[in-house]
Coordinates of C-alpha atoms and ligand atoms in Angstrom, one line a residue:
X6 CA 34.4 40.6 -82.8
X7 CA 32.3 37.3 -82.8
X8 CA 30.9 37.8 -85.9
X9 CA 34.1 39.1 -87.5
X10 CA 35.9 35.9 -86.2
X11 CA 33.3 33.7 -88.0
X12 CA 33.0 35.7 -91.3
X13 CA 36.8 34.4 -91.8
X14 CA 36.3 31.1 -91.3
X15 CA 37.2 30.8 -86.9
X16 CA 34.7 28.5 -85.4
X17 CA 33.4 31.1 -82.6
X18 CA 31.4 31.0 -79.8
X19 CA 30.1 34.7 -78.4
X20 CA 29.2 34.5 -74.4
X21 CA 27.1 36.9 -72.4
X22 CA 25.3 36.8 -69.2
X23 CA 22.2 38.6 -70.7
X24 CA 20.1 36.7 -72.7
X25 CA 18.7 39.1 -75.1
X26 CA 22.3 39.6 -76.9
X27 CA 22.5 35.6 -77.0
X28 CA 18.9 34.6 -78.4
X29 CA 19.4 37.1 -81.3
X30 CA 22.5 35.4 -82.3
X31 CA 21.3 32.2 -82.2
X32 CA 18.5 33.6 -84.8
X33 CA 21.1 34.9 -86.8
X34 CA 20.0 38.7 -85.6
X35 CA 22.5 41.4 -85.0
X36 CA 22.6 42.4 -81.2
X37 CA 23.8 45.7 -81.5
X38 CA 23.4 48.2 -84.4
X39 CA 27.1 48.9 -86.4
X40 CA 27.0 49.2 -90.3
X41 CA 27.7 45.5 -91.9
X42 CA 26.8 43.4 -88.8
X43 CA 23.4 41.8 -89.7
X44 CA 24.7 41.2 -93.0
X45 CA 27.8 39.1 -91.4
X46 CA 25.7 37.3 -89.3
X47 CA 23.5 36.2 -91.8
X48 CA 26.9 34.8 -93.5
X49 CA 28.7 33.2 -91.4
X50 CA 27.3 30.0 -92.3
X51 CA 26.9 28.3 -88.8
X52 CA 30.3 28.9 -87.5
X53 CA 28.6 31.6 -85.0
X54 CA 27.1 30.5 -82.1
X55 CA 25.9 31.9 -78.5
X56 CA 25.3 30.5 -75.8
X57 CA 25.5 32.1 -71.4
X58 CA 27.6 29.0 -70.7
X59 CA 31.1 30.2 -69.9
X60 CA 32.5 26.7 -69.0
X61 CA 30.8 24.9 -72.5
X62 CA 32.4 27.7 -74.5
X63 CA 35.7 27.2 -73.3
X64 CA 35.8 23.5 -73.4
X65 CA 34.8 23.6 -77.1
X66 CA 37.2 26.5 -78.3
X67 CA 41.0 27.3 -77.8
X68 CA 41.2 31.0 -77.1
X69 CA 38.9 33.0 -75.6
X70 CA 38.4 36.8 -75.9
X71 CA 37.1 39.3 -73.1
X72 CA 35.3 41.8 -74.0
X73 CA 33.3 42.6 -70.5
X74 CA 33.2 46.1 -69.4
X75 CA 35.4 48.1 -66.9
X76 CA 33.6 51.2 -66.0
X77 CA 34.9 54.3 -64.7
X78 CA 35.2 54.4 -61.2
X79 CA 34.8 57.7 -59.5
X80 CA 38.4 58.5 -59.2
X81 CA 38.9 58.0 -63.1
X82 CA 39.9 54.2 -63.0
X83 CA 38.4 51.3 -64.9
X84 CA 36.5 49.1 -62.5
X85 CA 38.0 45.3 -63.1
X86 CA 34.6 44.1 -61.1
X87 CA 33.5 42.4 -64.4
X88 CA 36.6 41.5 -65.9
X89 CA 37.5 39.6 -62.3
X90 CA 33.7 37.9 -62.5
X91 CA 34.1 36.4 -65.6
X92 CA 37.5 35.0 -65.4
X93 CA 37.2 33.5 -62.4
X94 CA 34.4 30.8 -64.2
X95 CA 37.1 31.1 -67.3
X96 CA 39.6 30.0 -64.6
X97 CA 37.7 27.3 -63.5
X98 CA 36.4 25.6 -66.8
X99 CA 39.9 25.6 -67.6
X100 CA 40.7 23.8 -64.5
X101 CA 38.4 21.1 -65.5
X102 CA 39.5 21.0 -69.2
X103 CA 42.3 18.8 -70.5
X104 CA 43.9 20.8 -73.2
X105 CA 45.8 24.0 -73.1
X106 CA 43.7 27.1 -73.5
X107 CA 44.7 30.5 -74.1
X108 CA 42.9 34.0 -72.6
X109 CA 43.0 37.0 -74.0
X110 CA 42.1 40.2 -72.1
X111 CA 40.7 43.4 -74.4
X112 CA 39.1 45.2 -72.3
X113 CA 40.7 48.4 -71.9
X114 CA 42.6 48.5 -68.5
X115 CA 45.5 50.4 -66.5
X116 CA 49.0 49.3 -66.8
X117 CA 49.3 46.1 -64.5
X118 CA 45.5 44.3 -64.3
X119 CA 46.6 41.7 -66.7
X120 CA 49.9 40.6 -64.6
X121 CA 48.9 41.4 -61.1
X122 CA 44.8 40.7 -60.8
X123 CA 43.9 38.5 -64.0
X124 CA 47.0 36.6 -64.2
X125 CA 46.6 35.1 -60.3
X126 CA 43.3 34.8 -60.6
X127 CA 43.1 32.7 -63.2
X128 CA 45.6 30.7 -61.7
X129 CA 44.1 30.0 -58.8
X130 CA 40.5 29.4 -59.9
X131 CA 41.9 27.0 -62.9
X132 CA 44.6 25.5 -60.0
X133 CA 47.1 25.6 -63.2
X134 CA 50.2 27.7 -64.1
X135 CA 50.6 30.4 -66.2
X136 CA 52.0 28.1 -69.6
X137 CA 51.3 25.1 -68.7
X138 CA 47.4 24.7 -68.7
X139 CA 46.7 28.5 -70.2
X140 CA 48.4 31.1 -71.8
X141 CA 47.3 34.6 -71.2
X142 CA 48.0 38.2 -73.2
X143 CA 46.2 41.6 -73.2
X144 CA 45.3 42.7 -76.5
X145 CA 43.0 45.7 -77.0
X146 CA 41.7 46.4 -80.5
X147 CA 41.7 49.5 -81.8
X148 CA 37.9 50.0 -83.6
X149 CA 35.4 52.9 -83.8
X150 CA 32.0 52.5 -83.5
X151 CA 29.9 53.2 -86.7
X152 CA 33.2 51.0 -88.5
X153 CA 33.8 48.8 -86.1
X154 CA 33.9 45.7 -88.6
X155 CA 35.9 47.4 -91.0
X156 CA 38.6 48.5 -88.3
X157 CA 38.3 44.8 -86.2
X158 CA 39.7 43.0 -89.6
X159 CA 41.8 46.3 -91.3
X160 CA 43.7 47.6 -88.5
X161 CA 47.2 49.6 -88.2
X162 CA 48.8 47.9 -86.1
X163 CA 47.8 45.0 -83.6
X164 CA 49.3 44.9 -80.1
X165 CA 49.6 41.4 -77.9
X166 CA 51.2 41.9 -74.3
X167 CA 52.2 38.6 -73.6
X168 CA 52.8 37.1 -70.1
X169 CA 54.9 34.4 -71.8
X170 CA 56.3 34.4 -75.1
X171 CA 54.3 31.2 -76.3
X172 CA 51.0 33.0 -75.9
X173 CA 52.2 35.7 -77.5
X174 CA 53.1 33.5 -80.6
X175 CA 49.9 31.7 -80.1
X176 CA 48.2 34.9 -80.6
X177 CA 50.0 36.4 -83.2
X178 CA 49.7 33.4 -85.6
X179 CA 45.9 33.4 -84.6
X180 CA 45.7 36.9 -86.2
X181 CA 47.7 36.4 -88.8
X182 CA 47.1 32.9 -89.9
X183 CA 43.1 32.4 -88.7
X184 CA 42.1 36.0 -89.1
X185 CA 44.2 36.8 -92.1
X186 CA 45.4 40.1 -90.6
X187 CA 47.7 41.6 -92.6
X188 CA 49.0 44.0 -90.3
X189 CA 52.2 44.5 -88.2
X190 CA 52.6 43.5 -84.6
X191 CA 53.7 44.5 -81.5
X192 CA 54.4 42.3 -79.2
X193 CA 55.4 43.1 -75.7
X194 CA 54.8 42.5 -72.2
X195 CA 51.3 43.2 -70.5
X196 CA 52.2 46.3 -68.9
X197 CA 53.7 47.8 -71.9
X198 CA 50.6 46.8 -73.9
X199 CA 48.1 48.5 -71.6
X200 CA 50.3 51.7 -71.3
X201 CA 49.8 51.7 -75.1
X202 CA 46.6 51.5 -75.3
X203 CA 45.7 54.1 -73.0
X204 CA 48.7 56.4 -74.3
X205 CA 47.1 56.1 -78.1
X206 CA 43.8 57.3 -77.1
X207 CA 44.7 60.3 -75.0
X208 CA 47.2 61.2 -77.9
X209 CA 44.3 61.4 -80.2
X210 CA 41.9 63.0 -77.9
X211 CA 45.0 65.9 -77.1
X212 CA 45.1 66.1 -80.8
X213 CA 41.5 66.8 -81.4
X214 CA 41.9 69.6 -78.8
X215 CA 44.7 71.4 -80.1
X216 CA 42.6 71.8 -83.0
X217 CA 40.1 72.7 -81.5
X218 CA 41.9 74.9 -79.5
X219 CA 43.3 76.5 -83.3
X220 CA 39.3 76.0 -84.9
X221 CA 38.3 78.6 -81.5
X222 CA 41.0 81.0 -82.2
X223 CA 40.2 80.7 -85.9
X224 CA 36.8 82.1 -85.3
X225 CA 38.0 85.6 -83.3
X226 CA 40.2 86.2 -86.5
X227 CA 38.7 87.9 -89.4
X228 CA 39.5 85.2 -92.1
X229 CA 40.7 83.0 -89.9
X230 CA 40.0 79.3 -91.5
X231 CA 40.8 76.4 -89.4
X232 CA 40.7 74.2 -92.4
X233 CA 43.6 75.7 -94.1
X234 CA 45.6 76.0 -91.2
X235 CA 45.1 72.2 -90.3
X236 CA 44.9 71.5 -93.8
X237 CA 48.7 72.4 -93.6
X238 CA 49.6 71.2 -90.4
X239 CA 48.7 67.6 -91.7
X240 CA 51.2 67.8 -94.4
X241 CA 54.3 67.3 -91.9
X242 CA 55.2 63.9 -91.8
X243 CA 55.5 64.3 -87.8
X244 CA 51.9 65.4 -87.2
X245 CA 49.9 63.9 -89.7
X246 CA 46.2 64.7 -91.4
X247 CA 43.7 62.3 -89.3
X248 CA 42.0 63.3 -86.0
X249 CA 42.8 67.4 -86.6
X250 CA 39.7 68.7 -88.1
X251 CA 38.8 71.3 -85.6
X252 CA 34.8 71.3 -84.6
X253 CA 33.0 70.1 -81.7
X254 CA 34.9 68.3 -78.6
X255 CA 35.1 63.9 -78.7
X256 CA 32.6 62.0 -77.2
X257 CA 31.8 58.6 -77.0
X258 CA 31.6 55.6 -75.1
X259 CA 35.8 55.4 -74.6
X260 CA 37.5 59.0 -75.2
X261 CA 36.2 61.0 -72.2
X262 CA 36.8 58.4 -69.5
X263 CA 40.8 57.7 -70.9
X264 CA 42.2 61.3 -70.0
X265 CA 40.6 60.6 -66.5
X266 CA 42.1 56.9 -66.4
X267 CA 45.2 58.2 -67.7
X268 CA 45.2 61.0 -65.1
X269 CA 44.4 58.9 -62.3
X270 CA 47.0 56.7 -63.0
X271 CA 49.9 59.3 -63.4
X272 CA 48.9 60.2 -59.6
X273 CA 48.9 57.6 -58.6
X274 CA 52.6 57.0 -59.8
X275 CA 53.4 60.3 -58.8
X276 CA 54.0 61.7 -62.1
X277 CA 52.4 65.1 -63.3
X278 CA 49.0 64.4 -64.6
X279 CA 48.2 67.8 -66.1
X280 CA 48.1 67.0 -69.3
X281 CA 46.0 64.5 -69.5
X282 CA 43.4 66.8 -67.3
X283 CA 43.7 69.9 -69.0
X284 CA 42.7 67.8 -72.2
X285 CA 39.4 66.3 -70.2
X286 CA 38.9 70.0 -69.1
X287 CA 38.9 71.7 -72.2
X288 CA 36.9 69.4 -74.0
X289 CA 34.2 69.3 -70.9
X290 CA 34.1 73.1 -71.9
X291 CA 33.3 73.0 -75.5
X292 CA 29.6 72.5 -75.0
X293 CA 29.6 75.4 -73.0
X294 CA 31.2 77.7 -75.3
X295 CA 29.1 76.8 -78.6
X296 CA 26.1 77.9 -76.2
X297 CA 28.1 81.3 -75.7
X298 CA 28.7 81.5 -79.5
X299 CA 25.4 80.5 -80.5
X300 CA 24.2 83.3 -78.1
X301 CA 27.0 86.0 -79.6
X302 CA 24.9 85.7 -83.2
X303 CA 22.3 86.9 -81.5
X304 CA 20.0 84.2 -80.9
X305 CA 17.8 85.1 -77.8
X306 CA 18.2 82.8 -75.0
X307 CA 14.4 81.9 -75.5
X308 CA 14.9 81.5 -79.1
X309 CA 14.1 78.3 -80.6
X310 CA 16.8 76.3 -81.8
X311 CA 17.0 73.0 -84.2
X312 CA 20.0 70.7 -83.4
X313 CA 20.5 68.2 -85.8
X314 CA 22.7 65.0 -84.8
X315 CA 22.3 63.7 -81.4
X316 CA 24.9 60.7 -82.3
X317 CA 28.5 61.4 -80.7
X318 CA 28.7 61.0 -84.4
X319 CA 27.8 60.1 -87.3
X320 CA 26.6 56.2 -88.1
X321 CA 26.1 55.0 -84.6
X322 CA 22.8 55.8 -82.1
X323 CA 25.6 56.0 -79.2
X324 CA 24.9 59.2 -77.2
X325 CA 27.2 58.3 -74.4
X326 CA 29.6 61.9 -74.2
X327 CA 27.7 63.1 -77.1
X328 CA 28.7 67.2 -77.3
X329 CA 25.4 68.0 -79.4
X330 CA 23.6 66.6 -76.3
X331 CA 25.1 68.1 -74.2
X332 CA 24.3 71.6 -75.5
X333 CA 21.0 70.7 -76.2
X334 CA 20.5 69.9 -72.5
X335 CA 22.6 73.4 -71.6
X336 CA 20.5 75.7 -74.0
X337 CA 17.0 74.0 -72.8
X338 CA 18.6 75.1 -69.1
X339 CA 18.8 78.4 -70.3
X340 CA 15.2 78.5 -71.6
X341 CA 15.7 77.9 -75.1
X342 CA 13.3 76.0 -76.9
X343 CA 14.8 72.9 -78.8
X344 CA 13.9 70.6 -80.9
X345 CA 15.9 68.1 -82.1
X346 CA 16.9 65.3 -85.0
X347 CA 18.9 62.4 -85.3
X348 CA 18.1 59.3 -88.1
X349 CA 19.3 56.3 -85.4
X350 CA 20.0 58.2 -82.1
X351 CA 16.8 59.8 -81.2
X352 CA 15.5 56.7 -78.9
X353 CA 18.9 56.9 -76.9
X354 CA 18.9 61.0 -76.7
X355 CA 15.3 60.7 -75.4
X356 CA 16.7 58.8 -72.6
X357 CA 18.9 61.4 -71.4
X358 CA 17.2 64.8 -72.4
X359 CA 13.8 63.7 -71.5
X360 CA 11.1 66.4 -71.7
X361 CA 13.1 69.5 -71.6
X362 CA 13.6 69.5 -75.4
X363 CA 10.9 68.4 -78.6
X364 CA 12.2 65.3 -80.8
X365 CA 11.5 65.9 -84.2
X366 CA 10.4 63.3 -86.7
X367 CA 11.5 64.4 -89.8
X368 CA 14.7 66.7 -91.0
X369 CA 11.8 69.4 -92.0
X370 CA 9.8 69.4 -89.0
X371 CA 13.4 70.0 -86.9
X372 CA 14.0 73.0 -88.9
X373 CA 10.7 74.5 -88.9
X374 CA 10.5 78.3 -87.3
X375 CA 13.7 77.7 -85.7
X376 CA 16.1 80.6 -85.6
X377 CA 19.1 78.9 -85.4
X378 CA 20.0 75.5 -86.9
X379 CA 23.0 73.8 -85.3
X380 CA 24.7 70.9 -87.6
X381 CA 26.7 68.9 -85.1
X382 CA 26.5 65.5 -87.5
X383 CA 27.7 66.0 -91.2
X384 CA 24.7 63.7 -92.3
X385 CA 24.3 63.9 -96.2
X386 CA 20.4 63.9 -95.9
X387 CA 20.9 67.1 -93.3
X388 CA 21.9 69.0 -96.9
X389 CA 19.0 69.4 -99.3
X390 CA 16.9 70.3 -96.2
X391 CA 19.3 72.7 -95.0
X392 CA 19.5 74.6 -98.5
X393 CA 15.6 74.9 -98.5
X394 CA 16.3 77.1 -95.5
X395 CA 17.5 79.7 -97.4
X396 CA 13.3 80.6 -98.4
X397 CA 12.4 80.6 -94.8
X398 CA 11.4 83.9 -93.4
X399 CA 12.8 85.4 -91.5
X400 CA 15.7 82.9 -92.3
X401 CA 17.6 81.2 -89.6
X402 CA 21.3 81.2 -88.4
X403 CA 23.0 77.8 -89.5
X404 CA 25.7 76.7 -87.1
X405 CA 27.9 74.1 -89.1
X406 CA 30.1 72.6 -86.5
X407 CA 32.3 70.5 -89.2
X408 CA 31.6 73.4 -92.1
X409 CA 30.5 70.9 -94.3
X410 CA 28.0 72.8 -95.9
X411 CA 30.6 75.4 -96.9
X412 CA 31.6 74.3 -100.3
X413 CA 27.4 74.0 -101.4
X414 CA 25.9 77.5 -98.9
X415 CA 24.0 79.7 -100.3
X416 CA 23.0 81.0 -97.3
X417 CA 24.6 84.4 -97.6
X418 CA 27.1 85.8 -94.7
X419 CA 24.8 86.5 -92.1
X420 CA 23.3 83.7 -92.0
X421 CA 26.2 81.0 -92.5
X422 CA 28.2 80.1 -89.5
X423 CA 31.1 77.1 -88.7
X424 CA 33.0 76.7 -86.1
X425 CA 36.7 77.1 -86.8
X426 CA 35.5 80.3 -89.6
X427 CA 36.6 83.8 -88.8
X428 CA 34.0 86.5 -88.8
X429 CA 34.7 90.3 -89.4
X430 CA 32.0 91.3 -86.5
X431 CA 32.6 94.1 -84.9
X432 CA 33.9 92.4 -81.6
X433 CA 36.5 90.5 -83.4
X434 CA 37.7 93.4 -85.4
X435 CA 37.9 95.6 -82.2
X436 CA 40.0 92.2 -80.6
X437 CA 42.6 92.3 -83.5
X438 CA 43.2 96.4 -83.6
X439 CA 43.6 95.9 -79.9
X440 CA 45.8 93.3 -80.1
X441 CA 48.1 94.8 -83.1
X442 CA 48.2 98.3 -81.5
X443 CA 49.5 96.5 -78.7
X444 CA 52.3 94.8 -81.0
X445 CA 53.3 98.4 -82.3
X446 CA 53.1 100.5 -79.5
X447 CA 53.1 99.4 -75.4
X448 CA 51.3 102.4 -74.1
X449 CA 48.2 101.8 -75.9
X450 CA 47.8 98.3 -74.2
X451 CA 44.0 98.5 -73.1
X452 CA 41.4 96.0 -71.8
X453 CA 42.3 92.3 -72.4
X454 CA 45.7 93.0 -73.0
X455 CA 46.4 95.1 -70.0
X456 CA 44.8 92.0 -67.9
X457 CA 46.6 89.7 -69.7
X458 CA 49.7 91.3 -68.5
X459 CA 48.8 91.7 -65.0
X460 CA 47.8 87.7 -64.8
X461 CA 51.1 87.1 -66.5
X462 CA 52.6 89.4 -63.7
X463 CA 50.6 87.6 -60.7
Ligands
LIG33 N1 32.8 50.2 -77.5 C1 34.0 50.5 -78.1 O1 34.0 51.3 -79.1 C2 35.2 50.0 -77.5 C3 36.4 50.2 -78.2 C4 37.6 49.8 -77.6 C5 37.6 49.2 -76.4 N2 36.4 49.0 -75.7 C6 36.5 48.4 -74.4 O2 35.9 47.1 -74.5 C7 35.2 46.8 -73.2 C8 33.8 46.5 -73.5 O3 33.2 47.6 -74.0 P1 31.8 47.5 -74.8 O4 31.5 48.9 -75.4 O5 31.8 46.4 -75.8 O6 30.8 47.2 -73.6 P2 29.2 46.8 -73.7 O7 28.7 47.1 -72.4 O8 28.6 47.3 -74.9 O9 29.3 45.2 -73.9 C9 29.8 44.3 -72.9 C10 29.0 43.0 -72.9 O10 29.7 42.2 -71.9 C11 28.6 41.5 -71.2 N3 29.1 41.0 -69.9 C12 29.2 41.6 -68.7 N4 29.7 40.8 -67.8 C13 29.8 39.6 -68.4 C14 30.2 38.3 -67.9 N5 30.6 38.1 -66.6 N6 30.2 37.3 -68.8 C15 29.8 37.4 -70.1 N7 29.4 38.6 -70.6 C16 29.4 39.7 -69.7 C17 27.5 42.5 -71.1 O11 26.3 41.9 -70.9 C18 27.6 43.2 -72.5 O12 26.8 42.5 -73.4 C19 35.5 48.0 -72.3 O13 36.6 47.8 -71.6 C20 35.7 49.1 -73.3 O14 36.5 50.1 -72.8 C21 35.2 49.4 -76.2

């Protein structure tokens, strides 16, 4: 955000109580790896600077930004023990300072920290009054990471809950006037704001389950293609195309923990909170069930398999939620061996997998003897190697979560595989006779669909 702020002009100042993050600014080094940010550093032409002083950074700039994080608590809320930290010395530099100054909270939070724990805080450790020494408003952004940059400066909408209307304007006009935004606003109060926020991301994470809820049913139906069904589905106006490619579940450092925040919170207001769990459920379960699938093909559970993409996706070394870890770390349970491959993420993976899987230098060496190769990151280098595959002998199983090899394979039909694809395998075909038997006649209900009716019954 620093960096974004300078490359359009804003005198900034980034703060951080580690030093590591600061002394790489100040030699013009990008602390964090996201595409485009040592290249903005190294242009902003002196108007980004770093320092750990809270109080000198807010008594040489107007607005500040924070950015700290607010874990997950063990009942699903975000902890506010950094957020409170830091604006209690924001409070009291702006005690000591003569001007007006105006905070900005973007941290993601539940509905009512920025009016009912930042808002009196600040007050009392600045000994000022909400508009007259400092303004205050929530305003989360909206960004990915691996286009963080491009989403920070392009984004849909922005959203400023304001305690009073003057910071609200105040912020607005930064954005659109210092930042050159170009984008709508919402403006409303603080409560309203962080509902938002939290409501956005739990809409797309439910979004990304229903299709993968349609990409798991696509597979048990001979044909079945999720892409053309989503395809479709993305045409109404009402449901639109982005966020409904069925595949593996979300990870990341943000989606899992908002269904939990989200459910928490309904609880706690005593409103039914199964939706928001059933979509953290179903997605905890989707590691689980590409180990069963990978299993169904055949693989033996001591078979040795190649994962390739550790990343919760593409363009970022973040592993934090990351599905194709996670069924790394189930299938090396179960005895496989694994070896794995990532271009940016395999220092991260190593911290969480350890020794119970191989780390592969190179795309070939991953994909060496293995017997099946599972693509959880659609990674253009991934695709030469994975066509030279089809020599191997015997030749392996590939697993294309995201089925972006389908348009190139050559891999024939036993040895292709995508989630979200239907099969004609014996088990599948058996599944739909069943099922339309049952459709034409009752008294040949059998098996599953007997048992589905006596759950239904119970
Ligand atoms: N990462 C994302 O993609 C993303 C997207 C939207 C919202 N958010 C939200 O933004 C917040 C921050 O997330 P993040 O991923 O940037 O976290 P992060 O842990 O990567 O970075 C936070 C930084 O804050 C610093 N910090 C902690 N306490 C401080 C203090 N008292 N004073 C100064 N600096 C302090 C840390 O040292 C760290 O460098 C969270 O609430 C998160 O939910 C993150």
């Amino acid at each position: 955000m620093a960096a974004a702020m300078a490359s359009r002009g804003v005198r900034t100042i980034g703060v951080d109580i580690q030093a590591a993050p600061v002394e790489k600014i100040k030699k013009k080094l990008a602390p964090v790896w996201e595409p485009g940010l040592s290249e903005m550093i190294l242009g902003c032409d002196g108007l980004l600077q770093a320092t750990m002083d809270v109080n000198e950074a807010v008594h040489e700039t107007d607005l500040t930004f924070v950015v700290v994080p607010t874990p997950s608590l063990p009942s699903g809320a975000f902890s506010l023990e950094y957020v409170c930290s830091v604006v209690r010395q924001i409070g009291a530099a702006i005690g000591k300072k003569d001007g007006y100054h105006l905070v900005v909270l973007s941290s993601t939070v539940l509905p009512g920290a920025t009016e009912h724990v930042v808002l009196p805080l600040l007050e009392e450790s600045s000994g000022k009054c909400r508009g007259m020494g400092f303004g205050l408003c929530y305003s989360p952004e909206f960004i990915a990471l691996g286009s963080v940059l491009r989403d920070f400066l392009n984004p849909d909408f922005l959203l400023i809950g304001e305690c009073d209307a003057a910071s609200g304007k105040k912020l607005a006009s930064f954005y659109a006037n210092e930042m050159q935004i170009n984008a709508r606003i919402a403006r409303m109060t603080p409560v309203n704001a962080e509902l938002t926020k939290i409501a956005l991301n739990t809409f797309v994470t439910t979004k990304i389950t229903y299709a993968n809820m349609l990409a798991e049913i696509c597979e048990r139906l001979p044909g079945g293609d999720v892409d053309v069904v989503t395809g479709a589905l993305g045409l109404d106006a009402r449901i639109g195309a982005k966020y409904l490619k069925g595949g593996l579940g979300y990870g990341g450092p943000c989606f899992p923990r908002d269904n939990k925040a989200l459910a928490h919170f309904l609880d706690s207001m005593g409103v039914p909170a199964g939706l928001p769990r059933t979509v953290d459920q179903l997605n905890s379960q989707q590691p689980q069930r590409v180990v069963d699938l990978i299993w169904s093909l055949g693989v033996p559970k001591d078979g040795r398999v190649a994962v390739l993409g550790l990343a919760y996706k593409p363009n970022t070394n973040v592993v934090e939620g990351s599905q194709s870890v996670a069924i790394a770390s189930l299938l090396a349970e179960a005895g496989s061996s694994v070896v794995v491959h990532d271009p940016l993420a395999i220092e991260q993976a190593r911290q969480v997998l350890g020794n119970s899987v191989s780390y592969a230098a190179s795309v070939t060496e991953c994909l060496a003897n293995a017997q099946l190769i599972l693509v959880a990151n659609d990674l253009p280098e991934y695709r030469g190697a994975l066509h030279q595959t089809s020599n191997q002998i015997p030749r392996p199983i590939v697993l294309d979560a995201w089925r972006f090899l389908r348009p190139l394979h050559s891999f024939g039909p036993s040895c292709y595989q995508a989630l979200g694809l239907g099969n004609a395998d014996g088990r599948n075909k058996a599944r739909i006779d069943r099922f339309v038997r049952s459709l034409s006649n009752k008294d040949t209900q059998t098996g599953e669909s007997q048992a589905h009716a006596a759950s239904s019954a119970d």
